[in-house]
Amino acid sequence: AQKVTQAQTEISVVEKEDVTLDCVYETRDTTYYLFWYKQPPSGELVFLIRRNSFDEQNEISGRYSWNFQKSTSSFNFTITASQVVDSAVYFCALSEPPGANSKLTFGKGITLSVRP
Amino acid sequence: DSGVTQTPKHLITATGQRVTLRCSPRSGDLSVYWYQQSLDQGLQFLIQYYNGEERAKGNILERFSAQQFPDLHSELNLSSLELGDSALYFCASSVDWAESYNEQFFGPGTRLTVL
């Protein structure tokens, strides 16, 4: 069975600090997809990134970067120079390959608070 | 704006009642997914429909049912409501479950409160 663990439940930082959100996953599939979603206080789920299991390149998008390590089954998310607008709940999710059950299995989420 | 619409935005009802949540997927998306977000269970997959047919079931209670209509909109029916059904219900859609990736776009959610 698939499982996503986000061991951190709440993180509080001061603006401009860097922060890393951890995600560890479990799956028996060799092909799978990993995702990060952001849920701001308004409640909607905002897609941030998708990664497939064959692409271990780290990715950077502005202040966001992702580190995917198959060897440790981790897909960590770093926000550099955090801002108050980054305050939200962040979910890591795992999906089986297409053609199977494509549901997303979510972690419990990490509540990030960025203080001015 | 993801392009996925959900109605109503908020719903307050009493125990034992039945409600219907509605979802319109993004234009062109054939697959619809329903998820429940509650404080104790987190975000859980309920059910998936593809082009009118049920494709996958998750932790969906027997009191809950869903369907996808020919125009591809979907409805989630919740009956004999209990206090524990209070949650945020999300609908998501994707282009095709058999594509090389299956990015799901989420609607704004329907917040259900059962009193």
XYZ file of C-alpha atoms in Angstrom:
231
model
C 0.000 0.000 0.000
C 1.083 3.551 -0.617
C 1.921 5.818 2.243
C 3.163 9.386 2.601
C 4.663 10.592 5.851
C 5.126 14.225 6.721
C 6.633 13.957 10.165
C 6.667 17.705 10.787
C 3.220 18.951 11.716
C 3.853 22.620 12.353
C 6.778 24.862 11.521
C 7.145 28.497 12.467
C 9.829 30.717 10.993
C 10.606 34.386 10.763
C 10.380 36.045 7.389
C 13.465 35.620 5.194
C 14.467 32.377 6.856
C 14.876 29.286 4.721
C 12.654 26.348 5.595
C 12.586 22.727 4.464
C 9.476 20.606 4.522
C 10.132 16.867 4.660
C 8.266 14.130 2.844
C 8.923 10.403 2.958
C 6.925 7.990 0.870
C 6.359 4.261 0.551
C 5.285 2.428 -2.558
C 5.865 -0.930 -4.220
C 5.576 0.554 -7.687
C 8.668 1.325 -9.720
C 6.781 4.007 -11.597
C 5.024 6.609 -9.536
C 4.466 10.334 -9.261
C 5.109 12.699 -6.416
C 3.396 16.014 -5.857
C 3.383 19.009 -3.571
C 0.248 21.028 -2.994
C -0.243 24.225 -1.024
C -3.411 24.992 0.899
C -3.547 28.673 1.935
C -5.957 29.861 4.622
C -8.612 30.392 1.965
C -8.820 26.606 1.648
C -8.172 25.797 -1.991
C -5.502 23.310 -3.014
C -2.839 24.781 -5.241
C -0.626 22.499 -7.306
C 3.094 23.256 -6.894
C 5.054 20.475 -8.556
C 4.876 16.992 -10.035
C 7.791 14.585 -10.249
C 7.942 11.149 -11.815
C 9.999 8.378 -10.315
C 12.476 8.331 -13.181
C 13.462 11.935 -12.846
C 15.681 12.532 -9.852
C 16.881 15.935 -10.933
C 16.362 18.610 -8.357
C 14.137 21.435 -9.445
C 14.177 25.098 -8.629
C 11.369 27.521 -9.292
C 12.046 30.963 -7.919
C 12.265 30.667 -4.141
C 11.046 27.062 -4.228
C 13.235 24.022 -4.704
C 12.628 20.321 -4.469
C 15.040 17.519 -3.633
C 13.988 14.056 -4.770
C 16.067 11.136 -3.485
C 14.899 7.672 -4.416
C 17.528 6.059 -2.216
C 15.859 7.476 0.871
C 12.319 7.657 -0.585
C 12.181 11.344 0.136
C 10.871 14.348 -1.737
C 11.695 17.421 0.308
C 10.597 20.971 -0.398
C 12.638 24.037 0.495
C 11.417 27.612 0.542
C 14.243 30.115 0.433
C 13.838 33.541 1.988
C 10.348 32.756 3.223
C 7.604 35.365 3.080
C 4.412 35.846 5.058
C 2.422 34.811 1.975
C 4.043 31.384 2.210
C 2.009 30.697 5.341
C -0.155 27.716 4.461
C -0.545 23.995 4.871
C 1.682 22.037 2.518
C 0.810 18.542 1.388
C 3.035 15.968 -0.207
C 1.199 13.361 -2.285
C 1.931 10.145 -4.157
C 0.174 8.661 -7.148
C 0.344 5.308 -8.812
C 1.081 5.194 -12.533
C -1.652 5.922 -15.034
C -3.655 2.917 -16.104
C -4.032 1.917 -12.473
C -5.799 3.663 -9.669
C -4.684 7.216 -10.130
C -5.809 8.464 -6.769
C -3.552 10.744 -4.799
C -2.388 9.550 -1.413
C -1.690 12.576 0.743
C 0.443 13.084 3.787
C -1.088 14.735 6.837
C 0.248 18.121 5.831
C 2.660 20.600 7.401
C 1.362 23.908 8.697
C 3.909 26.594 7.935
C 3.642 29.931 9.690
C 5.908 32.721 8.536
C 6.068 35.602 10.996
C 6.960 39.123 9.901
C -8.611 29.605 -10.727
C -8.209 25.895 -11.547
C -11.236 25.762 -13.843
C -12.974 23.217 -11.618
C -16.168 24.497 -10.040
C -17.955 23.169 -7.014
C -21.314 24.091 -5.574
C -22.354 24.956 -3.008
C -19.401 26.567 -1.281
C -20.873 26.010 2.164
C -23.569 23.656 3.374
C -25.010 23.413 6.852
C -27.405 20.618 7.624
C -28.597 18.358 10.406
C -27.793 14.788 11.307
C -29.783 12.228 9.373
C -30.216 14.466 6.357
C -29.081 13.937 2.783
C -27.108 16.396 0.658
C -25.747 16.557 -2.866
C -22.461 18.191 -3.768
C -21.862 19.168 -7.357
C -18.672 19.399 -9.384
C -17.993 20.616 -12.912
C -14.591 19.543 -14.218
C -12.281 21.627 -16.358
C -13.240 21.770 -19.979
C -11.909 18.663 -21.704
C -11.192 16.704 -18.532
C -12.806 13.285 -18.496
C -11.810 12.156 -15.042
C -13.307 13.381 -11.789
C -12.055 12.564 -8.312
C -13.663 13.235 -4.950
C -11.647 13.764 -1.778
C -12.650 14.414 1.808
C -10.572 16.582 4.129
C -11.394 16.193 7.804
C -9.441 17.088 10.909
C -8.965 13.524 12.057
C -8.540 11.711 8.733
C -6.729 14.347 6.712
C -7.148 14.378 2.931
C -8.607 11.092 1.737
C -9.545 9.844 -1.694
C -13.172 8.802 -1.947
C -13.949 7.842 -5.532
C -12.951 8.395 -9.154
C -15.070 8.533 -12.300
C -13.855 8.482 -15.852
C -16.186 9.420 -18.691
C -19.236 8.370 -16.749
C -17.909 5.146 -15.299
C -16.630 4.451 -11.813
C -12.880 3.730 -12.002
C -11.662 3.515 -8.446
C -12.983 3.550 -4.934
C -11.219 4.643 -1.810
C -12.428 5.014 1.738
C -15.960 5.903 0.760
C -18.727 5.027 3.171
C -21.736 3.052 1.983
C -23.883 6.054 2.897
C -22.051 8.015 0.224
C -22.477 7.601 -3.502
C -21.409 9.456 -6.600
C -22.086 9.590 -10.274
C -20.782 11.317 -13.374
C -23.265 12.507 -15.939
C -23.008 12.589 -19.747
C -21.994 16.250 -19.628
C -19.154 15.075 -17.310
C -20.258 16.946 -14.235
C -20.316 14.855 -11.102
C -22.388 14.707 -7.963
C -21.493 13.298 -4.582
C -24.477 12.237 -2.513
C -24.122 11.956 1.232
C -27.001 10.439 3.171
C -27.891 9.690 6.784
C -25.409 12.351 7.731
C -23.490 12.109 10.975
C -21.516 14.727 12.873
C -18.321 13.072 11.710
C -19.167 13.758 8.080
C -18.429 17.414 8.628
C -15.497 18.103 6.350
C -14.230 19.915 3.301
C -15.068 17.959 0.173
C -12.881 18.518 -2.846
C -13.477 17.603 -6.421
C -10.544 17.324 -8.801
C -10.358 16.669 -12.506
C -7.704 15.486 -14.918
C -7.484 15.059 -18.643
C -7.297 11.299 -18.936
C -6.435 8.727 -16.358
C -4.336 6.856 -18.901
C -2.092 9.783 -19.787
C 1.601 9.755 -18.988
C 0.903 11.901 -15.985
C -2.214 12.583 -14.046
C -2.062 16.064 -12.680
C -5.251 16.752 -10.869
C -6.701 20.222 -10.655
C -8.733 20.846 -7.556
C -11.912 22.812 -7.135
C -12.378 25.264 -4.261
C -14.179 22.668 -2.146
C -17.540 22.441 -0.425
C -17.473 22.869 3.325
C -20.111 20.646 4.907
C -21.152 21.214 8.485
C -23.443 18.682 10.101
C -25.128 19.916 13.274
